[in-house]
Structure formats: structure tokens, C-alpha cells
Tab-separated table of C-alpha atoms and ligand atoms in Angstrom:
chain	number	residue	atom	x	y	z
A	221	MET	CA	-0.351	-32.239	13.730
A	222	SER	CA	-2.650	-29.485	14.339
A	223	LEU	CA	-0.967	-26.319	15.818
A	224	ARG	CA	-2.128	-24.802	19.345
A	225	PHE	CA	-1.654	-21.433	18.119
A	226	GLN	CA	-2.069	-20.091	14.534
A	227	ALA	CA	-2.401	-16.004	13.610
A	228	PRO	CA	-5.637	-14.993	13.803
A	229	LYS	CA	-8.067	-15.389	10.949
A	230	GLY	CA	-7.748	-13.255	8.366
A	231	THR	CA	-3.975	-11.779	9.545
A	232	ARG	CA	-0.978	-13.364	8.442
A	233	ASP	CA	2.633	-12.938	8.931
A	234	LEU	CA	5.041	-12.030	6.326
A	235	LEU	CA	8.254	-13.442	6.497
A	236	PRO	CA	11.783	-13.429	4.878
A	237	PRO	CA	12.666	-13.475	2.117
A	238	ASP	CA	9.462	-11.590	0.689
A	239	THR	CA	9.484	-8.578	3.557
A	240	ALA	CA	13.031	-7.404	1.859
A	241	ILE	CA	10.903	-6.890	-0.994
A	242	TRP	CA	8.368	-5.100	1.393
A	243	ALA	CA	10.714	-2.842	2.817
A	244	ALA	CA	12.132	-2.078	-0.666
A	245	VAL	CA	8.448	-0.944	-1.937
A	246	GLU	CA	7.758	1.315	0.894
A	247	ALA	CA	11.700	2.544	0.667
A	248	ALA	CA	10.262	3.627	-3.009
A	249	ALA	CA	7.594	5.177	-1.507
A	250	ARG	CA	9.268	7.423	0.750
A	251	ARG	CA	11.849	7.855	-1.924
A	252	VAL	CA	9.216	9.088	-4.499
A	253	PHE	CA	7.218	11.385	-2.100
A	254	ALA	CA	10.124	12.700	-0.229
A	255	ARG	CA	10.737	14.645	-4.215
A	256	TYR	CA	7.128	15.760	-3.722
A	257	GLY	CA	7.651	17.520	-0.586
A	258	TYR	CA	5.488	14.888	1.436
A	259	GLY	CA	6.629	13.709	5.310
A	260	GLU	CA	5.469	10.759	6.633
A	261	ILE	CA	2.755	11.126	9.848
A	262	ARG	CA	2.435	7.954	12.304
A	263	THR	CA	-1.107	8.107	13.910
A	264	PRO	CA	-2.350	5.666	16.466
A	265	ILE	CA	-3.499	2.132	15.731
A	266	PHE	CA	-6.546	2.613	17.480
A	267	GLU	CA	-8.612	5.905	17.490
A	268	GLU	CA	-12.142	7.152	18.989
A	269	THR	CA	-14.654	4.908	17.302
A	270	GLU	CA	-16.477	8.534	16.858
A	271	LEU	CA	-13.536	9.579	14.263
A	272	PHE	CA	-14.296	7.023	11.902
A	273	ALA	CA	-17.933	7.205	12.296
A	274	ARG	CA	-18.035	10.902	11.587
A	275	GLY	CA	-14.667	10.843	9.335
A	276	VAL	CA	-15.349	7.664	7.401
A	277	GLY	CA	-19.312	8.226	7.306
A	278	GLU	CA	-21.694	5.789	8.941
A	279	SER	CA	-23.672	4.925	5.627
A	280	SER	CA	-20.478	3.384	4.651
A	281	ASP	CA	-19.583	-0.370	4.744
A	282	ILE	CA	-16.317	0.237	6.556
A	283	VAL	CA	-18.443	1.728	9.491
A	284	GLY	CA	-21.384	0.201	8.907
A	285	LYS	CA	-19.822	-3.501	9.250
A	286	GLU	CA	-16.043	-3.970	9.142
A	287	MET	CA	-14.983	-1.809	11.985
A	288	TYR	CA	-12.898	-3.646	14.676
A	289	SER	CA	-14.566	-1.452	17.902
A	290	PHE	CA	-14.120	-2.659	21.277
A	291	THR	CA	-14.492	-1.053	25.084
A	292	ASP	CA	-10.972	-0.578	26.612
A	293	ARG	CA	-10.846	-0.644	30.105
A	294	GLY	CA	-11.720	3.053	30.501
A	295	GLY	CA	-15.218	2.494	29.441
A	296	ARG	CA	-14.066	4.349	26.046
A	297	SER	CA	-15.364	2.847	22.787
A	298	VAL	CA	-11.952	2.425	20.540
A	299	THR	CA	-11.867	1.206	17.009
A	300	LEU	CA	-8.565	-0.327	14.981
A	301	ARG	CA	-7.858	2.113	12.303
A	302	PRO	CA	-9.970	0.990	9.169
A	303	GLU	CA	-7.897	3.307	7.094
A	304	ASN	CA	-6.013	6.628	7.279
A	305	THR	CA	-7.590	9.689	6.063
A	306	ALA	CA	-9.784	9.861	8.850
A	307	SER	CA	-6.942	10.442	11.471
A	308	VAL	CA	-4.982	12.254	9.375
A	309	CYS	CA	-7.204	14.718	9.217
A	310	ARG	CA	-7.646	14.498	13.254
A	311	ALA	CA	-3.854	15.068	13.811
A	312	TYR	CA	-3.935	17.789	10.829
A	313	LEU	CA	-6.549	19.885	13.399
A	314	GLU	CA	-4.948	18.886	16.545
A	315	HIS	CA	-1.571	20.155	15.929
A	316	GLY	CA	-2.928	23.264	14.726
A	317	MET	CA	-1.739	22.928	11.156
A	318	GLN	CA	-4.308	24.369	9.139
A	319	SER	CA	-2.037	27.641	10.515
A	320	LEU	CA	1.206	26.785	8.600
A	321	PRO	CA	1.998	27.410	5.244
A	322	LYS	CA	-0.913	25.404	3.027
A	323	PRO	CA	-0.889	23.125	1.070
A	324	VAL	CA	0.149	20.592	4.116
A	325	ARG	CA	1.612	17.339	2.846
A	326	LEU	CA	1.942	14.047	4.351
A	327	PHE	CA	1.908	10.321	3.596
A	328	TYR	CA	1.893	7.370	5.578
A	329	VAL	CA	2.466	3.565	5.850
A	330	GLY	CA	1.236	1.182	8.076
A	331	PRO	CA	-1.617	-1.800	9.033
A	332	GLN	CA	-5.231	-1.263	8.690
A	333	PHE	CA	-8.052	-3.524	10.376
A	334	ARG	CA	-11.394	-4.304	8.494
A	335	TYR	CA	-13.391	-7.184	9.388
A	336	GLU	CA	-14.266	-8.627	6.271
A	337	ARG	CA	-14.810	-12.053	4.894
A	338	PRO	CA	-10.526	-13.233	4.866
A	339	GLN	CA	-10.079	-14.291	0.685
A	340	LYS	CA	-7.585	-13.780	-1.559
A	341	GLY	CA	-6.564	-9.939	-1.590
A	342	ARG	CA	-8.459	-9.611	1.184
A	343	TYR	CA	-7.558	-9.514	4.988
A	344	ARG	CA	-8.266	-8.465	8.292
A	345	GLN	CA	-5.015	-6.873	9.116
A	346	PHE	CA	-3.817	-5.411	5.515
A	347	HIS	CA	-1.232	-2.420	4.741
A	348	GLN	CA	-1.901	0.500	3.207
A	349	VAL	CA	0.967	3.006	1.837
A	350	GLY	CA	-1.235	6.279	1.496
A	351	ALA	CA	-0.697	9.871	1.003
A	352	GLU	CA	-2.566	13.147	2.105
A	353	LEU	CA	-2.918	17.148	0.181
A	354	ILE	CA	-4.596	19.678	2.724
A	355	GLY	CA	-5.074	22.656	2.062
A	356	GLY	CA	-4.167	23.137	-1.153
A	357	LYS	CA	-6.132	24.726	-4.323
A	358	GLY	CA	-9.098	21.755	-5.748
A	359	ALA	CA	-7.889	21.053	-9.179
A	360	GLU	CA	-3.913	21.501	-8.828
A	361	SER	CA	-4.002	19.140	-5.792
A	362	ASP	CA	-5.644	16.271	-7.664
A	363	VAL	CA	-2.857	15.677	-10.511
A	364	GLU	CA	-0.644	16.318	-8.221
A	365	ILE	CA	-1.178	13.425	-6.017
A	366	LEU	CA	-2.125	11.715	-9.428
A	367	LEU	CA	1.271	12.379	-10.655
A	368	MET	CA	2.868	11.467	-7.771
A	369	LEU	CA	0.294	8.213	-7.533
A	370	VAL	CA	2.090	7.030	-10.553
A	371	ALA	CA	5.381	8.232	-10.322
A	372	PHE	CA	5.645	5.700	-7.708
A	373	LEU	CA	4.116	2.571	-9.007
A	374	GLY	CA	6.685	3.653	-12.137
A	375	GLU	CA	9.321	3.225	-9.861
A	376	LEU	CA	8.462	-0.014	-9.182
A	377	GLY	CA	8.577	-1.133	-12.754
A	378	PHE	CA	4.662	-1.063	-13.393
A	379	GLY	CA	4.198	0.255	-17.039
A	380	ASP	CA	0.487	-0.710	-17.536
A	381	LEU	CA	-1.576	0.427	-15.260
A	382	LYS	CA	-4.737	2.302	-15.787
A	383	VAL	CA	-6.204	4.641	-13.123
A	384	LEU	CA	-10.201	4.965	-13.625
A	385	VAL	CA	-11.110	8.522	-12.439
A	386	ASN	CA	-14.607	10.024	-12.428
A	387	THR	CA	-16.516	12.982	-10.445
A	388	VAL	CA	-18.852	12.406	-7.573
A	389	GLY	CA	-19.852	16.378	-8.011
A	390	ASP	CA	-19.664	18.479	-5.169
A	391	ALA	CA	-22.465	18.777	-2.359
A	392	GLU	CA	-24.921	20.535	-4.354
A	393	SER	CA	-24.584	18.472	-7.558
A	394	ARG	CA	-24.348	15.147	-5.292
A	395	SER	CA	-28.133	16.670	-3.697
A	396	ALA	CA	-29.758	17.053	-6.525
A	397	TYR	CA	-28.665	14.133	-7.986
A	398	LYS	CA	-29.324	11.762	-5.166
A	399	GLU	CA	-32.511	12.984	-5.516
A	400	LYS	CA	-33.274	12.150	-9.320
A	401	LEU	CA	-31.810	8.739	-8.555
A	402	LYS	CA	-33.991	7.846	-5.883
A	403	THR	CA	-36.881	8.646	-7.812
A	404	TYR	CA	-35.482	6.462	-10.393
A	405	LEU	CA	-34.696	3.331	-8.229
A	406	LEU	CA	-37.653	3.161	-5.670
A	407	PRO	CA	-40.217	1.795	-8.365
A	408	LEU	CA	-37.414	-1.251	-8.798
A	409	LYS	CA	-37.222	-1.685	-5.194
A	410	GLU	CA	-37.900	-5.309	-5.579
A	411	ARG	CA	-35.448	-6.052	-7.733
A	412	LEU	CA	-32.688	-4.334	-5.561
A	413	SER	CA	-30.506	-6.703	-2.680
A	414	GLU	CA	-31.159	-6.126	0.789
A	415	ASP	CA	-27.849	-4.285	0.821
A	416	SER	CA	-29.390	-1.920	-2.201
A	417	ARG	CA	-32.442	-0.782	-0.882
A	418	ARG	CA	-30.392	-0.443	2.639
A	419	ARG	CA	-28.350	2.056	0.564
A	420	LEU	CA	-31.318	3.432	-1.317
A	421	GLU	CA	-32.140	5.148	1.782
A	422	THR	CA	-28.625	6.291	3.424
A	423	ASN	CA	-26.881	6.432	0.847
A	424	PRO	CA	-28.103	5.523	-2.801
A	425	LEU	CA	-24.707	6.760	-4.895
A	426	ARG	CA	-23.361	3.699	-3.619
A	427	ILE	CA	-25.543	1.638	-5.680
A	428	LEU	CA	-24.059	2.882	-8.911
A	429	ASP	CA	-21.034	0.628	-8.143
A	430	SER	CA	-23.121	-2.601	-7.711
A	431	LYS	CA	-21.168	-5.628	-8.541
A	432	SER	CA	-24.137	-7.784	-9.329
A	433	PRO	CA	-24.956	-8.437	-12.888
A	434	GLU	CA	-28.525	-7.159	-12.062
A	435	GLU	CA	-28.236	-4.519	-10.383
A	436	GLN	CA	-25.584	-3.309	-13.104
A	437	GLU	CA	-28.501	-3.723	-15.692
A	438	ILE	CA	-30.512	-1.315	-13.712
A	439	VAL	CA	-27.541	0.886	-13.089
A	440	ALA	CA	-26.856	1.233	-16.598
A	441	ALA	CA	-30.327	2.625	-17.491
A	442	ALA	CA	-30.121	5.533	-14.473
A	443	PRO	CA	-29.871	9.172	-14.435
A	444	ARG	CA	-26.062	9.855	-15.076
A	445	LEU	CA	-24.452	11.651	-12.563
A	446	ALA	CA	-22.425	13.649	-15.112
A	447	ASP	CA	-25.437	15.361	-16.069
A	448	PHE	CA	-26.459	16.864	-12.409
A	449	LEU	CA	-23.007	18.374	-12.122
A	450	THR	CA	-22.841	22.110	-11.242
A	451	ASP	CA	-20.442	24.481	-13.365
A	452	ALA	CA	-18.303	24.168	-10.514
A	453	SER	CA	-17.656	20.834	-10.508
A	454	ARG	CA	-17.786	20.761	-14.364
A	455	ARG	CA	-15.121	23.019	-14.203
A	456	HIS	CA	-12.782	20.828	-12.167
A	457	PHE	CA	-13.343	17.622	-13.391
A	458	ALA	CA	-12.615	18.737	-16.959
A	459	ALA	CA	-9.355	20.939	-15.360
A	460	VAL	CA	-8.094	17.615	-13.835
A	461	LEU	CA	-8.636	15.420	-17.145
A	462	SER	CA	-6.793	17.921	-19.113
A	463	SER	CA	-3.806	18.559	-17.065
A	464	MET	CA	-3.687	14.727	-16.617
A	465	GLU	CA	-3.340	14.595	-20.704
A	466	ALA	CA	-1.092	17.349	-21.009
A	467	PHE	CA	1.521	15.442	-18.380
A	468	GLY	CA	0.693	12.159	-20.572
A	469	LEU	CA	-1.147	9.960	-17.572
A	470	SER	CA	-3.307	7.450	-19.047
A	471	PHE	CA	-6.570	7.234	-17.658
A	472	VAL	CA	-10.342	5.806	-18.432
A	473	VAL	CA	-13.601	7.794	-17.227
A	474	GLU	CA	-15.539	5.786	-15.711
A	475	PRO	CA	-19.065	7.195	-14.645
A	476	ARG	CA	-20.111	4.583	-12.158
A	477	LEU	CA	-16.791	5.285	-10.140
A	478	VAL	CA	-18.463	6.618	-7.013
A	479	ARG	CA	-16.384	4.871	-3.878
A	480	GLY	CA	-17.122	3.410	-0.793
A	481	LEU	CA	-16.555	6.517	1.847
A	482	ASP	CA	-18.972	8.735	2.295
A	483	TYR	CA	-16.303	12.056	2.361
A	484	TYR	CA	-15.175	11.801	-1.472
A	485	THR	CA	-16.150	15.070	-3.468
A	486	ASN	CA	-15.597	15.845	-6.742
A	487	THR	CA	-12.861	13.706	-8.388
A	488	VAL	CA	-12.698	10.000	-7.884
A	489	PHE	CA	-9.899	7.324	-8.651
A	490	GLU	CA	-9.224	3.623	-8.337
A	491	ILE	CA	-6.189	2.012	-9.787
A	492	VAL	CA	-7.221	-2.131	-10.692
A	493	SER	CA	-5.234	-4.767	-11.971
A	494	GLU	CA	-6.543	-7.607	-13.604
A	495	GLY	CA	-3.787	-10.111	-12.083
A	496	LEU	CA	-6.096	-10.310	-8.661
A	497	GLY	CA	-9.013	-11.822	-9.929
A	498	ALA	CA	-12.135	-10.041	-7.569
A	499	GLN	CA	-10.051	-8.101	-5.265
A	500	ASN	CA	-8.852	-5.957	-8.510
A	501	ALA	CA	-8.176	-2.328	-6.886
A	502	ILE	CA	-4.833	-2.060	-5.856
A	503	CYS	CA	-5.318	1.539	-5.090
A	504	GLY	CA	-8.591	3.999	-4.299
A	505	GLY	CA	-8.739	7.695	-3.628
A	506	GLY	CA	-10.403	11.220	-4.271
A	507	ALA	CA	-10.857	14.567	-3.005
A	508	TYR	CA	-12.634	15.355	0.089
A	509	GLU	CA	-13.986	19.111	0.705
A	510	GLY	CA	-16.432	18.419	3.881
A	511	LEU	CA	-13.980	16.393	5.849
A	512	ILE	CA	-11.819	18.885	7.456
A	513	GLU	CA	-14.807	20.708	8.656
A	514	GLU	CA	-16.687	17.505	9.683
A	515	LEU	CA	-13.946	17.227	11.988
A	516	GLY	CA	-14.430	20.505	13.175
A	517	GLY	CA	-12.718	22.889	11.156
A	518	ALA	CA	-13.135	25.180	8.727
A	519	PRO	CA	-13.646	24.261	5.305
A	520	THR	CA	-10.261	22.781	3.771
A	521	TYR	CA	-9.592	20.933	0.166
A	522	GLY	CA	-8.230	17.143	0.582
A	523	VAL	CA	-7.093	15.025	-1.563
A	524	GLY	CA	-5.246	11.511	-1.030
A	525	PHE	CA	-5.170	8.001	-2.067
A	526	ALA	CA	-4.267	4.713	-0.089
A	527	ILE	CA	-2.692	2.233	-1.781
A	528	GLY	CA	-3.463	-1.821	-0.575
A	529	GLU	CA	0.167	-2.619	-0.116
A	530	ASP	CA	-0.718	-6.764	0.303
A	531	ARG	CA	-2.500	-6.508	-3.587
A	532	LEU	CA	-0.045	-4.062	-4.900
A	533	LEU	CA	2.817	-6.872	-3.748
A	534	GLU	CA	0.601	-9.625	-4.949
A	535	VAL	CA	0.987	-8.279	-9.352
A	536	LEU	CA	4.755	-6.530	-8.703
A	537	PRO	CA	6.249	-7.147	-11.750
A	538	ALA	CA	8.683	-9.904	-12.073
A	539	HIS	CA	11.518	-6.828	-13.510
A	540	SER	CA	10.742	-4.722	-9.982
A	541	PRO	CA	13.465	-2.270	-9.213
A	542	ALA	CA	12.275	-3.304	-6.100
A	543	ARG	CA	13.113	-7.146	-6.210
A	544	ALA	CA	16.349	-6.597	-7.378
A	545	ALA	CA	17.043	-4.001	-4.437
A	546	ALA	CA	15.704	-6.815	-2.284
A	547	GLN	CA	17.991	-9.071	-3.753
A	548	ALA	CA	20.712	-6.536	-3.324
A	549	ILE	CA	20.972	-7.178	0.398
A	550	ARG	CA	20.921	-11.076	0.807
A	551	PRO	CA	24.461	-12.003	1.944
A	552	VAL	CA	27.641	-13.502	1.207
A	553	LEU	CA	27.922	-17.411	2.439
A	554	VAL	CA	31.928	-17.148	4.013
A	555	ALA	CA	32.375	-21.156	4.074
A	556	TRP	CA	35.451	-23.210	5.074
A	557	ALA	CA	37.353	-24.504	2.456
A	558	GLY	CA	39.683	-26.678	4.131
A	559	GLY	CA	37.792	-29.701	4.828
A	560	GLN	CA	36.034	-30.506	8.695
A	561	LEU	CA	36.704	-26.842	10.703
A	562	PRO	CA	37.745	-28.206	14.129
A	563	GLU	CA	35.009	-28.705	16.422
A	564	ASP	CA	35.901	-25.962	18.451
A	565	ALA	CA	36.547	-23.200	16.279
A	566	SER	CA	33.553	-21.115	16.817
A	567	PRO	CA	33.682	-17.930	17.589
A	568	SER	CA	36.987	-16.902	16.379
A	569	SER	CA	37.090	-19.270	12.934
A	570	PRO	CA	39.150	-17.977	9.827
A	571	THR	CA	35.329	-18.169	8.406
A	572	PHE	CA	33.460	-16.046	11.251
A	573	ASP	CA	36.667	-13.632	11.413
A	574	LEU	CA	36.208	-12.900	7.441
A	575	ALA	CA	32.080	-12.814	7.670
A	576	GLU	CA	32.528	-9.977	10.297
A	577	GLU	CA	35.698	-8.187	8.738
A	578	LEU	CA	32.704	-7.721	5.264
A	579	ARG	CA	30.452	-6.611	8.003
A	580	ARG	CA	32.245	-4.084	9.277
A	581	GLN	CA	32.746	-2.916	5.627
A	582	GLY	CA	29.333	-3.039	4.680
A	583	ILE	CA	28.806	-5.992	2.962
A	584	ALA	CA	25.987	-8.545	4.111
A	585	ALA	CA	27.662	-11.538	5.397
A	586	VAL	CA	27.026	-14.593	7.115
A	587	ASP	CA	29.746	-17.672	7.919
A	588	ALA	CA	28.351	-20.930	6.810
A	589	GLY	CA	30.200	-22.544	9.908
A	590	GLY	CA	31.125	-25.910	9.315
A	591	ARG	CA	29.342	-26.664	6.324
A	592	THR	CA	30.772	-28.255	3.254
A	593	GLY	CA	28.997	-29.888	0.327
A	594	LYS	CA	25.356	-30.624	-0.151
A	595	ALA	CA	24.632	-28.660	2.981
A	596	LEU	CA	26.656	-25.661	2.127
A	597	TYR	CA	25.023	-25.309	-0.929
A	598	ALA	CA	21.768	-25.874	0.541
A	599	TYR	CA	22.095	-23.284	2.938
A	600	ALA	CA	23.430	-20.516	0.364
A	601	ASP	CA	19.814	-21.482	-1.377
A	602	GLN	CA	18.230	-20.439	1.820
A	603	LEU	CA	19.675	-17.345	1.947
A	604	ALA	CA	19.585	-16.853	-1.968
A	605	SER	CA	23.285	-15.540	-1.343
A	606	PRO	CA	25.035	-14.434	-4.550
A	607	CYS	CA	28.527	-15.635	-3.778
A	608	LEU	CA	30.304	-18.137	-1.441
A	609	ALA	CA	33.258	-16.773	-0.153
A	610	PHE	CA	36.061	-19.743	0.234
A	611	VAL	CA	38.884	-19.591	2.905
A	612	GLY	CA	41.017	-22.439	3.270
A	613	GLU	CA	44.362	-23.771	4.905
A	614	GLU	CA	45.764	-22.284	1.645
A	615	GLU	CA	43.603	-18.932	1.383
A	616	LEU	CA	44.624	-17.738	4.866
A	617	ALA	CA	48.450	-18.460	4.338
A	618	ALA	CA	48.407	-16.862	0.797
A	619	GLY	CA	46.419	-13.976	2.277
A	620	THR	CA	43.267	-14.732	-0.603
A	621	VAL	CA	40.264	-15.612	-0.896
A	622	ARG	CA	38.392	-17.822	-3.396
A	623	LEU	CA	35.188	-16.177	-4.928
A	624	ARG	CA	32.407	-18.536	-6.482
A	625	ASP	CA	29.103	-16.380	-7.752
A	626	THR	CA	26.525	-18.846	-6.959
A	627	ALA	CA	24.770	-17.977	-10.668
A	628	THR	CA	27.197	-18.657	-13.131
A	629	ARG	CA	29.293	-20.896	-10.976
A	630	GLU	CA	32.254	-18.906	-11.996
A	631	GLU	CA	35.258	-18.905	-9.350
A	632	GLN	CA	38.267	-16.549	-8.547
A	633	THR	CA	40.664	-16.370	-6.229
A	634	LEU	CA	41.600	-12.482	-5.064
A	635	GLU	CA	43.803	-11.233	-2.818
A	636	ARG	CA	41.580	-10.340	0.720
A	637	GLN	CA	41.123	-6.617	0.144
A	638	ALA	CA	40.664	-7.110	-3.471
A	639	ALA	CA	38.307	-9.904	-2.571
A	640	ILE	CA	36.370	-7.467	-0.251
A	641	ALA	CA	36.387	-4.356	-2.806
A	642	ARG	CA	34.796	-7.132	-5.316
A	643	LEU	CA	31.680	-7.634	-2.676
A	644	ARG	CA	31.036	-4.722	-1.794
A	645	PRO	CA	27.725	-3.421	-3.311
A	646	ALA	CA	27.111	-1.055	-6.198
A	647	PRO	CA	26.533	2.471	-4.627
A	648	THR	CA	22.596	3.000	-4.647
A	649	GLU	CA	21.247	4.465	-7.220
A	650	PRO	CA	21.441	8.133	-7.481
A	651	ARG	CA	18.091	10.035	-6.311
B	1705	LIG	P1	-12.421	-2.905	-1.708
B	1705	LIG	O1	-13.526	-2.696	-3.286
B	1705	LIG	O2	-11.670	-4.057	-2.546
B	1705	LIG	O3	-13.236	-3.653	-0.847
B	1705	LIG	P2	-12.336	-0.328	-0.380
B	1705	LIG	O4	-12.933	0.312	-1.426
B	1705	LIG	O5	-12.796	-0.746	0.621
B	1705	LIG	O6	-11.669	-1.931	-1.514
B	1705	LIG	P3	-10.022	1.587	0.083
B	1705	LIG	O7	-10.856	1.760	1.697
B	1705	LIG	O8	-10.514	2.659	-1.200
B	1705	LIG	O9	-10.850	-0.103	-0.390
B	1705	LIG	O10	-8.790	1.617	0.447
B	1705	LIG	C1	-7.670	1.559	-0.564
B	1705	LIG	C2	-7.086	0.187	-0.931
B	1705	LIG	O11	-6.739	-0.613	-0.204
B	1705	LIG	C3	-7.866	-0.920	-1.714
B	1705	LIG	O12	-7.956	-0.576	-2.920
B	1705	LIG	C4	-7.255	-2.348	-1.534
B	1705	LIG	O13	-5.805	-2.511	-2.191
B	1705	LIG	C5	-6.650	-2.147	-0.051
B	1705	LIG	N1	-7.956	-2.784	0.362
B	1705	LIG	C6	-9.111	-1.953	1.032
B	1705	LIG	N2	-9.614	-3.412	1.886
B	1705	LIG	C7	-8.480	-4.286	1.813
B	1705	LIG	C8	-8.625	-5.511	2.783
B	1705	LIG	N3	-9.303	-5.738	3.296
B	1705	LIG	N4	-7.451	-6.678	2.287
B	1705	LIG	C9	-6.240	-6.007	1.702
B	1705	LIG	N5	-6.510	-4.454	0.586
B	1705	LIG	C10	-7.606	-4.205	1.047
B	1706	LIG	MG1	-14.009	-2.365	1.015
């Protein structure tokens, strides 16, 4: 049977029990970011198209070919946000945050939209968890953001992720380098892809991170950006690297890493995971010194990252505390142990009663109704219940509950209040 309606191409429904893991990952983000003093910002899902054209940059893939733009009924061109940094900077200016004591620390969690070819790890509606540190001091800001990023990933149980870092220099470094790179690439133009030929004019730096083997060969022999850095950019990068070392962050300098958004300056970084195949970037970020100014503010140092939550979840370690946290909220299944429940028992049956009593005590619980035997255990499976709580005539008379651990199948009969105490979740881990 073919369904009449399906989720639009490139989008998907997130369903339980997976959504509990998503929520646990987001809870970990909120916990870690709060520890660093970041507050949550929620910007609109759509913005004036011009904001992204300006902020993200006309020569980026995002603005060039990935935006969901449409004209609304009032004749305005609006765009579903393809990323959140431009919106955060717009809000920073709109709410006069430039006059707050600096720096301003913000994080966000939410969906982003890009019109891309859907494939594993690439969706048209995807989700990002990100942070921005605005109005701080250069290298120190970069390092704070990187420390927080790695702390978050550590909290999720990732131990082996490598941070790739590079510097794309300040505006001065880049304009000197761009010229050299163009001079080098022009005679090789015939061997470049159509995309790269276009970039030769708009943003030659982007050719550096081409994925095509032929272009990589050309790029390997190109002049190096590192040789064109101004003293200030060189010092900035050296300070970031030595500080990362001092804090024990493991990283690899990747000279060809340039990132796709036009606003980056100096430090850029990415985190990739082997388990993801072609779409292997979990996180991208970097500093942006010109963006706030581009949007009409005073020159302001900004740095941030965006983690692709869909990809992050794809490679979340089996031992991740986020999985355990999701598991911890699975309901106890309350079942009738006295044979068939009378037809008209609900909603005041003994199992319905006990389930509600448990919930009032802060314990997740579901009434199994009249289910017994196979049907009961299938239901426990579906709910991933850690435990069954049985009441029957005997238990009611004795004021007891029989608990059965679904994993070990061990049973024990406890006095009702003792059983409730036993089921109460362990207090959440201290911050
Ligand atoms: P890619 O090179 O994979 O296209 P990107 O450089 O376009 O990534 P960013 O703009 O840096 O991505 O966004 C940060 C993160 O958001 C990426 O590292 C990735 O994990 C995630 N991401 C970006 N686009 C998508 C998408 N279409 N579907 C799922 N996740 C995405
Ligand atoms: Mg992309």
C-alpha cells in the first residue's frame, strides 16, 4: 500500500524511544553550556532573506544554492534559517547587547533548513546545537569555545574525537593570499570543476577544501595560506594552539580546512568522525571578526560552533551517559497478577491505582491493563520497562507488591511503600 502522505523529502519524524536520547543529549548541552555561563537564545525559524545573503555570504554554497526562500503574502522575501550565527548576531544588535558587559555568551538548539540532496547524514531539515561568544578577546575566546565544545562531547562519552584546526587569517592576510592563489589556479582552470571555476572569481579559498581527487592534487601544490599570514594572525593562531596544548585538547592542524561560510576569519575548526562515511563532519566553527560589522554594528570579535545533532546521534557511543539517562525514564509496567481483570475494572482497577500512585511519587509508570503472559511481556518490551510491578488479590490483601526486574528476571515481594521506594529513580548526578 502506498501512503497518501509522507514527510517531505529530506525531512523525517523523530520518534520514541529515540527522542528520549535526543532530549538527553540536549539536556547535557544545556548542563555543560550553563557551566560556562552561556544562556539560551531562541531566534525565529525564518528571517529576512537579506540577513543570510549578507551574513553568510553570497559566495557560500548555502546562499548560492541551499536556501529555502519564499515570498510571503506581504511580498517579503523570507528564508528558513540555514544556520543560526547570522540570526544570533542580528538579535545581538537588535537587542542592544553590544552595550552589555562583554563578552556575551549564547547557545541555541534547534532545526535548520538547507535544500540539499538528501542522503545519509544530510537532511533538508536537520538540527544543530551551537554556541556563540560575542565581544570577547581573540585567542582567549577561541579557546573557551573549544574547551566548552570538547567538554560537551566528553560529557556524551566521546573520547577519541579529533579537533581539526586551521587559521584562514584576517582580512589582510586573506586578500594577499587570494591574489596569489588566483594567479596559481588561473592557468589550471581547464582542470577545475565548474563549481571551482566559479569560485575562482567569487571565493578562491573554497577551492582548497575541494573533495575531488584531481583538484586535491592541484591544491596540494598551491601556495600556502600559512605563508601569507600577517604577524597578528600568526600570533593569534600560535596563542590558540599553545593554549589548547596547555589544556590537554588533542587537535590536528589541517592547513586545507577553510570552511564554507564567508564570515570566518582566523581560527576555524571542524570535528569529524570516522563512523559517518561521506558526511563525516559533526561540528564546524570558527571566529568571525567582520560579521557584526557587516550587519551594521561596531567591529566585534565573535567565535562559535555548530554541531550537527543528527550526525552526532548517529555516532553516539553505546556507553554514552545520554543513553543511560534516556533509559532511566522508561516506565515501570504495572500488571495484574490475579488472572483475568474484570471487564469493567478500568479506570479504578488496582493496577491503574498503583500506576498513578507511582507517578505521584515521581516514578514513571504505565498500567498494563488486563494484559497477562505473552501480551504483557511484549508490552514491557515495547516500553523498554526496566521493571514489572505485579498486584493481585493476594498482594492487595497483604499490602504488598511483587517486583520483577525485566533484565535479570529476579522477583521480590515487598511491602507496598518499600516497593515504591525501591522503584524511585536514583537522584540525578550532581553537576
Ligand atoms: P558539510 O560539509 O557536511 O555540508 P557544512 O560545512 O555545510 O557541512 P556547517 O554549516 O558547518 O556544515 O554546519 C555545522 C554542522 O551541521 C555540520 O558539521 C554538520 O554536522 C551539520 N550539517 C550541515 N548540513 C547538514 C545537513 N544538510 N544535514 C545534517 N546535518 C548537517
Ligand atoms: Mg554543507
